Amino acid sequence: IGKRYSSYRISTSLYTSRGLSTSDDSAADKLASSRAQAVFGILPSYLIDARSIVQYSPSTPEGALQLSVAENQLSELPVSGMKALVEAGQTEATALPSSISDGIKLVEVLSALAASSSPRPGSDIDRRTDVRVFEPDMIYYQPTQGLPSLRTALASYLQSLLKTPRDLNAENLVVGAGCNAVLENLCLCLANPGDAVMIPTPYYAAFEFDLVARAGCHIVPVNTFGHQSSPLKDGEEIGVGMYYPNRSSLDMAYRRSVEETGRAPRILLLSHPNNPLGVCYPPKVMKECIDWCREKEVHLVSDEIYAGSVYRQKDDNGDETFVSALRLASSESSEEGLGLGPYVHLVYALSKDFALSGLRVGVTYTENPEILLPLQKLNDLCQISSQTQLLVERMLCATAISDDESKGMFVDVCLRSNQDRIRARCDVLQSTLQKLNIPHLNADSGLFVWMDFREFLAPLESGVTEANECLESKERRERQLYLMLMKEYGLLFTPSMSMRNERPGFFRCVFTAASEAEFELGLERLKNFVESMRNQTS
């Protein structure tokens, strides 16, 4: 369970190539389908290791600190500078719990909005005379793509967040139960079973499960190191530019897709801001990918789930760090929507920017008329409850009053507060890494830092270089280091080979997945690890 293909070929063939029995006499076959039996084989193998270890808690202080799950515990802190909340259409502040002398927290805002009996933000207030927390029409079937008033609120929010040149068309939004659900449905509508989905490496490990388990897509990694202007040398520090996809790397992955599937790839999936790198692709890189996809008639799907967690808004040159694919792909000549055409699509969710993964709210935006109705119908299988939709709509439409009496949309105030905290936490981690002389990418977005631990890998065998090391050796050396970090030093990071990185020894550290005390403990354990390893080799 959890073994990976040595060729990295992840597709529907997994059902027959995992060594699973197809005999009718097999006990497993009688109790479960081959698809069910194959599920564990698609999951990242490191998850099995992580579940087998005792994790840190006050009662198990020697346990491993969980720094591999992309969650943001900083969202549990009060929203900075906010003193009151006003619901849409109301003039008086919303009643909040009395125990908020230390500041208003997101969970308290949600609690108040969930209990609100104010008219629905998108309703015709003048016609409402009998207002309840749970409205009568909410017990019946709802539009599969989401309530019209929620989609209107989301379109307004995304237009502001992504800085699109014009308003998004709410009719082109589909709201489903989380980003993975809407992404899977989008791929079901764009690709046939066995069709290739190209993803630049390293990539979010769960993409393989999300796109393979039911959609049956074939993942083709887009390797970038060998397609840059300067060749990468053994032991050389790998700068952020080495990870950028370009025409050369995309052409190579295109040819590989044809070789492996017998047909052209259907989708290029980009994580922007990037998970696990913790950086945004520069606009010129995104534009090159958009242009390439349109020329090749390959669908570009931009996963911008961390768009509201860009905490360094400008780069060293003063240019914008994050520019959405929707903004870059928009056409001024369009009379309706953004003018994206049929080949550019967006997925987003509230799971990261607001740490609301438990609410399961994901969004697809497309201007491809051929897939809009199928998307809406497929969403029948992953709709969000009417009560959750109303809660999210209230949150998106609420106003925050700051300490200086200024007013602004609650979501904007909340995001700014969150970005400030993420940046401060990231600065502490990166300062520690610099003092320890650990190479890493300078993060500007997301919840993580990409760290280079190649120094601590077991030595390569005689005659083997980083450039020609086989996959088995890469996985073996990195797994040895991963298990050492987890079992001996109590540090649970995400290993790079699970994300198809081209070189072993890199780890993703989710620095927001811990309380302040746990984060400080993690830094101490990290220092102890580095010092201990270097003392052994000195």
Coordinates of C-alpha atoms in Angstrom, one line a residue:
I1 CA 0.0 0.0 0.0
G2 CA 1.2 3.5 -0.9
K3 CA 4.0 2.3 -3.3
R4 CA 4.6 4.6 -6.3
Y5 CA 5.1 3.8 -9.9
S6 CA 8.8 4.0 -10.8
S7 CA 7.8 5.7 -14.0
Y8 CA 5.5 8.2 -12.2
R9 CA 2.6 7.0 -14.4
I10 CA -0.5 7.6 -12.5
S11 CA -3.7 6.8 -14.4
T12 CA -6.6 4.4 -14.6
S13 CA -4.2 1.6 -15.3
L14 CA -3.5 1.5 -11.5
Y15 CA -6.6 -0.7 -11.1
T16 CA -4.8 -3.6 -12.9
S17 CA -1.2 -2.7 -12.3
R18 CA -1.0 -2.7 -8.5
G19 CA -0.8 -6.4 -8.3
L20 CA -4.5 -6.6 -7.3
S21 CA -6.2 -9.9 -7.8
T22 CA -8.8 -10.1 -10.5
S23 CA -9.9 -13.6 -9.7
D24 CA -13.6 -14.2 -8.9
D25 CA -12.4 -16.5 -6.1
S26 CA -10.5 -13.7 -4.4
A27 CA -12.0 -12.8 -1.0
A28 CA -11.1 -9.2 -1.5
D29 CA -12.8 -9.1 -4.9
K30 CA -16.0 -10.4 -3.4
L31 CA -16.1 -7.8 -0.8
A32 CA -14.8 -4.7 -2.6
S33 CA -14.4 -3.5 -6.2
S34 CA -11.0 -3.1 -7.7
R35 CA -11.5 0.7 -7.5
A36 CA -12.1 0.5 -3.8
Q37 CA -9.0 -1.7 -3.3
A38 CA -6.9 0.7 -5.4
V39 CA -7.8 3.8 -3.3
F40 CA -5.0 3.4 -0.8
G41 CA -2.5 3.0 -3.6
I42 CA -3.3 6.5 -4.9
L43 CA -2.9 8.2 -1.5
P44 CA 0.5 9.8 -0.8
S45 CA 2.6 7.2 1.1
Y46 CA 3.8 9.7 3.7
L47 CA 0.3 10.0 5.0
I48 CA 0.4 6.4 6.2
D49 CA 3.7 7.1 8.1
A50 CA 2.2 10.2 9.6
R51 CA -0.8 8.4 10.9
S52 CA 1.4 5.7 12.6
I53 CA 3.3 8.1 14.7
V54 CA 2.3 9.6 18.1
Q55 CA 1.7 13.3 17.5
Y56 CA 2.5 16.1 19.9
S57 CA -0.1 17.2 22.5
P58 CA 0.1 18.4 26.1
S59 CA -0.3 14.8 27.2
T60 CA 2.3 13.5 24.7
P61 CA 5.0 16.2 24.7
E62 CA 7.5 13.9 23.1
G63 CA 5.2 13.3 20.1
A64 CA 5.9 14.7 16.6
L65 CA 4.8 18.2 15.7
Q66 CA 2.4 18.1 12.8
L67 CA 3.8 20.6 10.3
S68 CA 2.7 18.9 7.1
V69 CA -1.1 19.7 7.0
A70 CA -2.0 23.0 5.3
E71 CA -4.1 24.4 8.1
N72 CA -3.9 27.9 9.6
Q73 CA -4.2 28.0 13.4
L74 CA -3.5 31.7 13.3
S75 CA -7.1 32.2 12.2
E76 CA -8.2 31.4 15.7
L77 CA -6.7 34.7 16.9
P78 CA -8.8 37.9 17.0
V79 CA -9.2 39.9 13.8
S80 CA -6.8 42.8 14.3
G81 CA -8.3 46.3 14.9
M82 CA -11.9 45.2 14.5
K83 CA -14.4 46.3 17.2
A84 CA -17.9 45.6 15.7
L85 CA -19.8 43.8 12.9
V86 CA -22.7 45.0 10.9
E87 CA -24.8 42.7 8.7
A88 CA -25.8 43.6 5.2
G89 CA -28.9 45.8 5.2
Q90 CA -28.7 46.6 8.9
T91 CA -27.7 49.8 10.7
E92 CA -27.0 48.4 14.2
A93 CA -24.0 46.3 15.1
T94 CA -24.6 42.6 15.4
A95 CA -24.7 41.2 18.9
L96 CA -21.5 39.3 19.6
P97 CA -20.5 37.2 22.7
S98 CA -19.8 39.2 25.8
S99 CA -16.4 37.5 26.3
I100 CA -14.6 39.3 23.5
S101 CA -12.6 41.9 25.4
D102 CA -9.5 40.6 23.8
G103 CA -10.9 41.1 20.3
I104 CA -13.3 39.6 17.8
K105 CA -12.5 36.2 16.4
L106 CA -13.6 34.7 13.1
V107 CA -15.4 31.9 14.9
E108 CA -17.4 34.4 17.0
V109 CA -18.4 36.2 13.8
L110 CA -19.6 33.0 12.3
S111 CA -21.5 32.0 15.4
A112 CA -23.3 35.3 15.4
L113 CA -24.1 35.1 11.7
A114 CA -25.3 31.5 12.0
A115 CA -27.8 32.6 14.7
S116 CA -28.9 35.7 12.8
S117 CA -32.6 36.3 12.0
S118 CA -31.9 39.2 9.8
P119 CA -33.2 39.0 6.2
R120 CA -31.1 37.1 3.8
P121 CA -28.6 39.6 2.2
G122 CA -29.7 38.8 -1.3
S123 CA -33.5 38.8 -0.6
D124 CA -36.1 41.4 -1.2
I125 CA -36.2 42.8 2.3
D126 CA -39.4 44.9 1.7
R127 CA -41.4 41.7 1.1
R128 CA -40.1 39.9 4.2
T129 CA -42.3 40.0 7.2
D130 CA -41.7 36.7 8.9
V131 CA -37.9 36.3 9.4
R132 CA -36.4 33.2 10.9
V133 CA -32.9 31.9 11.5
F134 CA -33.9 28.9 9.3
E135 CA -36.1 30.0 6.4
P136 CA -38.9 27.8 5.1
D137 CA -37.6 27.6 1.6
M138 CA -34.3 26.3 2.8
I139 CA -35.7 22.8 3.5
Y140 CA -36.3 22.1 -0.2
Y141 CA -34.0 21.4 -3.1
Q142 CA -31.8 24.3 -4.0
P143 CA -30.2 25.2 -7.4
T144 CA -27.4 22.7 -7.9
Q145 CA -24.8 25.4 -8.8
G146 CA -25.6 27.3 -5.6
L147 CA -28.1 30.0 -4.5
P148 CA -28.1 32.9 -6.9
S149 CA -27.6 35.4 -4.1
L150 CA -24.5 33.5 -2.8
R151 CA -23.0 33.3 -6.3
T152 CA -23.6 37.0 -6.7
A153 CA -21.8 37.6 -3.4
L154 CA -18.9 35.3 -4.4
A155 CA -18.6 36.9 -7.8
S156 CA -18.2 40.3 -6.1
Y157 CA -15.7 38.9 -3.6
L158 CA -13.6 37.2 -6.3
Q159 CA -13.6 40.3 -8.5
S160 CA -12.2 42.3 -5.6
L161 CA -9.7 39.6 -4.5
L162 CA -8.4 38.7 -8.0
K163 CA -8.6 42.3 -9.3
T164 CA -10.2 41.3 -12.5
P165 CA -10.8 44.2 -15.0
R166 CA -14.5 43.6 -15.0
D167 CA -17.1 41.8 -12.9
L168 CA -17.3 38.0 -13.0
N169 CA -20.6 36.7 -14.3
A170 CA -22.3 35.0 -11.4
E171 CA -24.0 32.6 -13.9
N172 CA -20.6 31.2 -14.7
L173 CA -19.9 30.3 -11.0
V174 CA -20.5 26.8 -9.6
V175 CA -20.3 26.4 -5.9
G176 CA -19.5 22.9 -4.5
A177 CA -18.3 21.0 -1.5
G178 CA -14.7 22.0 -1.4
C179 CA -11.9 22.7 -3.9
N180 CA -11.2 19.1 -4.5
A181 CA -14.8 18.4 -5.4
V182 CA -15.2 21.3 -7.9
L183 CA -11.7 20.5 -9.4
E184 CA -12.7 16.8 -9.9
N185 CA -16.0 17.9 -11.5
L186 CA -14.2 20.3 -13.8
C187 CA -11.7 17.6 -14.9
L188 CA -14.6 15.2 -15.5
C189 CA -16.1 17.8 -17.9
L190 CA -12.8 18.6 -19.7
A191 CA -11.1 15.2 -19.9
N192 CA -11.9 11.6 -20.7
P193 CA -10.7 8.7 -18.6
G194 CA -7.0 8.2 -19.4
D195 CA -6.5 11.7 -20.7
A196 CA -3.4 13.5 -19.5
V197 CA -3.3 16.3 -17.0
M198 CA 0.0 18.1 -16.9
I199 CA 1.2 19.6 -13.6
P200 CA 4.5 21.4 -13.0
T201 CA 6.6 19.8 -10.2
P202 CA 6.6 19.8 -7.3
Y203 CA 2.9 19.7 -6.9
Y204 CA 0.3 19.2 -4.1
A205 CA 0.4 15.5 -3.5
A206 CA -3.3 15.0 -3.2
F207 CA -3.9 16.2 -6.8
E208 CA -3.2 12.6 -7.8
F209 CA -6.0 11.3 -5.7
D210 CA -8.4 14.1 -6.6
L211 CA -7.9 13.6 -10.4
V212 CA -7.3 9.8 -10.6
A213 CA -9.6 8.1 -8.1
R214 CA -12.9 8.8 -9.9
A215 CA -12.1 11.1 -12.9
G216 CA -9.5 8.5 -14.1
C217 CA -7.1 11.2 -15.4
H218 CA -3.5 10.4 -16.2
I219 CA -1.0 12.7 -14.4
V220 CA 2.0 13.8 -16.4
P221 CA 4.6 15.8 -14.3
V222 CA 6.0 18.9 -16.0
N223 CA 9.7 18.9 -15.0
T224 CA 11.4 22.3 -15.3
F225 CA 15.0 22.0 -14.1
G226 CA 16.4 20.9 -17.5
H227 CA 14.6 23.7 -19.4
Q228 CA 16.1 26.9 -17.9
S229 CA 18.8 29.1 -19.4
S230 CA 21.5 27.8 -17.0
P231 CA 22.0 24.0 -16.3
L232 CA 21.7 22.9 -12.8
K233 CA 24.9 21.6 -11.2
D234 CA 25.2 19.0 -8.4
G235 CA 24.8 20.5 -5.0
E236 CA 24.0 23.9 -6.4
E237 CA 21.3 25.9 -4.5
I238 CA 18.1 25.8 -6.5
G239 CA 16.6 29.2 -7.0
V240 CA 12.9 29.9 -7.5
G241 CA 13.3 30.4 -11.2
M242 CA 14.3 26.8 -11.7
Y243 CA 10.7 25.8 -10.8
Y244 CA 9.0 28.0 -13.4
P245 CA 7.3 26.2 -16.3
N246 CA 8.1 27.5 -19.8
R247 CA 7.4 26.6 -23.4
S248 CA 10.3 24.1 -23.5
S249 CA 9.1 22.2 -20.4
L250 CA 5.5 22.3 -21.5
D251 CA 6.4 21.0 -25.0
M252 CA 8.4 18.1 -23.4
A253 CA 5.5 17.2 -21.1
Y254 CA 3.1 17.4 -24.1
R255 CA 5.2 14.9 -26.1
R256 CA 5.4 12.6 -23.1
S257 CA 1.6 12.8 -22.7
V258 CA 1.2 11.7 -26.3
E259 CA 3.7 8.9 -25.8
E260 CA 2.0 7.6 -22.7
T261 CA -1.7 8.0 -23.6
G262 CA -1.6 8.0 -27.4
R263 CA -3.3 11.4 -27.6
A264 CA -2.8 15.1 -26.7
P265 CA -3.1 16.2 -23.1
R266 CA -6.3 17.9 -22.1
I267 CA -5.4 20.0 -19.1
L268 CA -2.5 22.0 -17.6
L269 CA -3.2 22.4 -13.9
L270 CA -1.3 25.3 -12.2
S271 CA -1.2 26.0 -8.4
H272 CA -1.0 29.8 -8.2
P273 CA 0.1 30.8 -5.6
N274 CA 2.0 27.6 -5.6
N275 CA 1.7 24.8 -3.1
P276 CA 4.2 23.6 -2.0
L277 CA 6.7 26.3 -3.0
G278 CA 5.0 29.1 -1.1
V279 CA 5.5 31.6 -4.0
C280 CA 3.5 33.1 -6.8
Y281 CA 4.3 32.5 -10.5
P282 CA 5.4 35.8 -12.1
P283 CA 2.8 37.3 -14.5
K284 CA 5.1 36.6 -17.5
V285 CA 5.3 32.9 -16.5
M286 CA 1.5 32.7 -16.2
K287 CA 1.0 34.5 -19.4
E288 CA 3.3 32.2 -21.3
C289 CA 1.3 29.2 -19.9
I290 CA -2.0 30.8 -20.9
D291 CA -0.7 31.6 -24.5
W292 CA 0.7 28.1 -24.8
C293 CA -2.5 26.5 -23.8
R294 CA -4.6 28.5 -26.2
E295 CA -2.3 27.7 -29.0
K296 CA -2.3 23.9 -28.2
E297 CA -6.0 23.9 -27.3
V298 CA -5.2 22.6 -23.9
H299 CA -7.4 23.7 -21.0
L300 CA -5.6 25.8 -18.3
V301 CA -7.0 25.3 -14.8
S302 CA -5.6 27.8 -12.3
D303 CA -6.0 26.7 -8.7
E304 CA -5.9 30.0 -6.8
I305 CA -7.0 28.7 -3.4
Y306 CA -4.3 30.8 -1.7
A307 CA -5.1 34.0 -3.5
G308 CA -6.1 35.7 -0.3
S309 CA -3.0 34.5 1.6
V310 CA -0.4 36.5 -0.4
Y311 CA 1.3 38.4 2.4
R312 CA 4.0 40.1 0.4
Q313 CA 2.1 42.1 -2.1
K314 CA 5.1 43.5 -4.0
D315 CA 8.3 41.9 -5.2
D316 CA 11.8 43.3 -4.9
N317 CA 11.2 45.4 -8.0
G318 CA 8.0 46.9 -6.6
D319 CA 5.8 44.8 -9.0
E320 CA 2.7 42.9 -7.9
T321 CA 3.6 39.5 -6.5
F322 CA 0.3 37.8 -7.5
V323 CA -1.7 38.4 -10.7
S324 CA -4.6 36.0 -11.2
A325 CA -4.9 33.9 -14.4
L326 CA -8.3 35.4 -14.8
R327 CA -6.9 38.9 -15.0
L328 CA -4.1 37.9 -17.4
A329 CA -6.5 36.0 -19.7
S330 CA -9.3 38.6 -19.8
S331 CA -10.2 40.3 -23.0
E332 CA -11.2 43.9 -23.2
S333 CA -13.3 43.3 -26.3
S334 CA -15.7 40.9 -24.5
E335 CA -19.2 42.1 -24.1
E336 CA -20.1 39.7 -21.2
G337 CA -17.9 38.2 -18.5
L338 CA -14.2 38.5 -18.6
G339 CA -13.7 37.2 -22.2
L340 CA -11.6 34.3 -21.1
G341 CA -12.6 32.0 -23.9
P342 CA -13.2 28.3 -23.5
Y343 CA -9.7 27.3 -22.4
V344 CA -9.1 29.1 -19.1
H345 CA -10.8 28.1 -15.8
L346 CA -10.5 28.9 -12.1
V347 CA -11.0 26.9 -8.9
Y348 CA -11.0 28.5 -5.5
A349 CA -12.2 27.8 -1.9
L350 CA -12.5 29.3 1.5
S351 CA -10.5 26.5 3.1
K352 CA -7.2 28.3 3.2
D353 CA -7.6 32.0 3.2
F354 CA -10.3 31.8 6.0
A355 CA -9.3 28.4 7.4
L356 CA -12.9 27.2 6.8
S357 CA -12.1 23.8 5.4
G358 CA -14.8 22.3 7.6
L359 CA -17.5 24.3 5.8
R360 CA -16.6 22.7 2.5
V361 CA -17.1 25.7 0.2
G362 CA -15.4 25.5 -3.2
V363 CA -15.9 27.5 -6.4
T364 CA -15.4 26.9 -10.1
Y365 CA -15.4 29.8 -12.6
T366 CA -15.5 29.1 -16.4
E367 CA -16.7 30.9 -19.5
N368 CA -16.8 27.6 -21.5
P369 CA -20.5 27.3 -22.5
E370 CA -20.1 23.6 -23.4
I371 CA -19.3 22.5 -19.8
L372 CA -21.4 24.9 -17.7
L373 CA -24.6 22.8 -17.6
P374 CA -22.7 19.5 -17.1
L375 CA -20.8 21.2 -14.2
Q376 CA -24.1 22.2 -12.6
K377 CA -25.6 18.7 -12.9
L378 CA -22.4 17.0 -11.6
N379 CA -22.5 19.4 -8.7
D380 CA -25.7 17.6 -7.6
L381 CA -23.4 15.0 -6.0
C382 CA -21.5 17.6 -4.0
Q383 CA -23.8 20.5 -3.2
I384 CA -23.4 22.6 -0.1
S385 CA -26.3 22.7 2.4
S386 CA -28.6 25.7 2.2
Q387 CA -27.8 26.7 5.7
T388 CA -24.0 26.8 5.0
Q389 CA -24.7 28.8 1.8
L390 CA -26.6 31.4 3.8
L391 CA -23.9 31.6 6.5
V392 CA -21.2 32.2 3.8
E393 CA -23.4 34.8 2.1
R394 CA -23.8 36.7 5.3
M395 CA -20.1 36.6 6.0
L396 CA -19.2 37.8 2.5
C397 CA -21.7 40.7 2.7
A398 CA -21.0 41.8 6.3
T399 CA -19.2 45.1 7.2
A400 CA -16.5 45.4 9.9
I401 CA -16.1 48.5 12.0
S402 CA -12.5 49.2 13.0
D403 CA -11.2 50.8 16.1
D404 CA -10.8 54.1 14.3
E405 CA -14.5 53.9 13.3
S406 CA -13.7 53.3 9.6
K407 CA -15.7 50.7 7.8
G408 CA -14.8 48.0 5.3
M409 CA -16.0 44.6 4.1
F410 CA -15.4 42.0 6.9
V411 CA -13.7 39.6 4.5
D412 CA -11.2 42.3 3.5
V413 CA -10.4 43.2 7.1
C414 CA -10.1 39.6 8.1
L415 CA -7.7 38.8 5.2
R416 CA -5.5 41.7 6.0
S417 CA -5.2 40.6 9.6
N418 CA -4.5 37.1 8.5
Q419 CA -1.8 38.2 6.0
D420 CA 0.0 40.2 8.7
R421 CA 0.1 37.3 11.0
I422 CA 1.3 34.8 8.3
R423 CA 4.0 37.2 7.2
A424 CA 5.2 37.7 10.8
R425 CA 5.3 33.9 11.5
C426 CA 7.0 33.3 8.1
D427 CA 9.7 35.9 8.9
V428 CA 10.5 34.1 12.2
L429 CA 10.9 30.8 10.4
Q430 CA 13.0 32.2 7.6
S431 CA 15.2 34.1 10.0
T432 CA 15.9 30.8 11.8
L433 CA 16.7 29.0 8.5
Q434 CA 19.1 31.8 7.5
K435 CA 20.9 31.6 10.9
L436 CA 21.1 27.8 10.4
N437 CA 22.4 28.3 6.9
I438 CA 19.5 26.1 5.5
P439 CA 18.7 27.0 1.8
H440 CA 15.0 27.8 1.2
L441 CA 12.8 29.7 -1.1
N442 CA 11.8 33.2 0.1
A443 CA 8.1 32.7 0.6
D444 CA 5.5 35.3 -0.3
S445 CA 2.2 33.4 -0.1
G446 CA 0.5 30.4 1.3
L447 CA 1.1 28.8 4.6
F448 CA 4.5 27.1 4.0
V449 CA 8.2 27.4 3.3
W450 CA 10.1 25.1 0.9
M451 CA 13.3 23.9 2.6
D452 CA 16.4 22.3 1.2
F453 CA 17.7 19.5 3.5
R454 CA 19.9 17.8 0.8
E455 CA 22.9 18.3 3.1
F456 CA 21.5 15.8 5.5
L457 CA 20.7 13.0 3.0
A458 CA 22.7 9.8 3.0
P459 CA 25.6 9.9 0.6
L460 CA 25.1 8.9 -3.0
E461 CA 26.6 5.6 -4.1
S462 CA 29.9 5.8 -5.9
G463 CA 29.6 7.1 -9.5
V464 CA 26.1 8.4 -9.0
T465 CA 25.3 12.1 -9.3
E466 CA 22.2 14.1 -8.4
A467 CA 21.5 14.4 -12.1
N468 CA 21.5 10.7 -12.9
E469 CA 20.3 9.2 -9.6
C470 CA 17.5 6.7 -10.1
L471 CA 14.0 7.1 -8.6
E472 CA 14.5 4.2 -6.2
S473 CA 17.6 5.8 -4.7
K474 CA 15.9 9.2 -4.4
E475 CA 12.9 7.8 -2.6
R476 CA 15.1 5.6 -0.3
R477 CA 17.4 8.4 0.7
E478 CA 14.6 10.9 1.3
R479 CA 12.4 8.5 3.2
Q480 CA 15.3 7.7 5.5
L481 CA 15.7 11.4 6.3
Y482 CA 12.0 11.9 6.6
L483 CA 11.6 9.1 9.1
M484 CA 14.6 10.4 11.1
L485 CA 13.0 13.8 11.3
M486 CA 9.7 12.4 12.4
K487 CA 10.8 9.7 14.8
E488 CA 14.0 11.0 16.3
Y489 CA 13.4 14.8 16.2
G490 CA 9.6 15.0 16.4
L491 CA 9.3 17.1 13.2
L492 CA 6.6 16.0 10.7
F493 CA 7.2 17.8 7.3
T494 CA 5.9 17.0 3.9
P495 CA 8.6 15.2 1.9
S496 CA 9.3 16.4 -1.6
M497 CA 9.3 13.1 -3.4
S498 CA 5.6 12.7 -2.5
M499 CA 5.1 15.9 -4.6
R500 CA 7.2 14.6 -7.5
N501 CA 10.1 17.0 -7.0
E502 CA 13.0 16.4 -9.3
R503 CA 15.6 16.1 -6.5
P504 CA 15.2 14.5 -3.1
G505 CA 15.8 16.1 0.2
F506 CA 13.4 19.0 0.1
F507 CA 10.6 19.5 2.6
R508 CA 7.5 21.6 3.0
C509 CA 7.1 23.2 6.4
V510 CA 3.5 24.4 7.2
F511 CA 4.5 27.1 9.7
T512 CA 0.8 28.0 10.5
A513 CA -0.2 24.5 11.5
A514 CA 0.9 25.0 15.1
S515 CA 0.1 27.2 18.1
E516 CA 2.7 29.8 19.1
A517 CA 4.1 27.5 21.8
E518 CA 4.2 24.6 19.4
F519 CA 5.9 26.7 16.7
E520 CA 8.6 27.8 19.1
L521 CA 9.1 24.2 20.1
G522 CA 9.4 23.3 16.4
L523 CA 12.1 25.9 15.9
E524 CA 14.0 24.4 18.9
R525 CA 13.7 20.9 17.5
L526 CA 14.8 22.1 14.1
K527 CA 17.9 23.8 15.6
N528 CA 18.7 20.6 17.5
F529 CA 18.3 18.5 14.3
V530 CA 20.7 20.7 12.3
E531 CA 23.3 21.0 15.0
S532 CA 23.2 17.2 15.8
M533 CA 23.6 16.3 12.1
R534 CA 26.4 18.7 11.5
N535 CA 28.2 17.5 14.6
Q536 CA 28.1 14.0 13.3
T537 CA 29.9 15.0 10.1
S538 CA 32.4 17.4 11.6

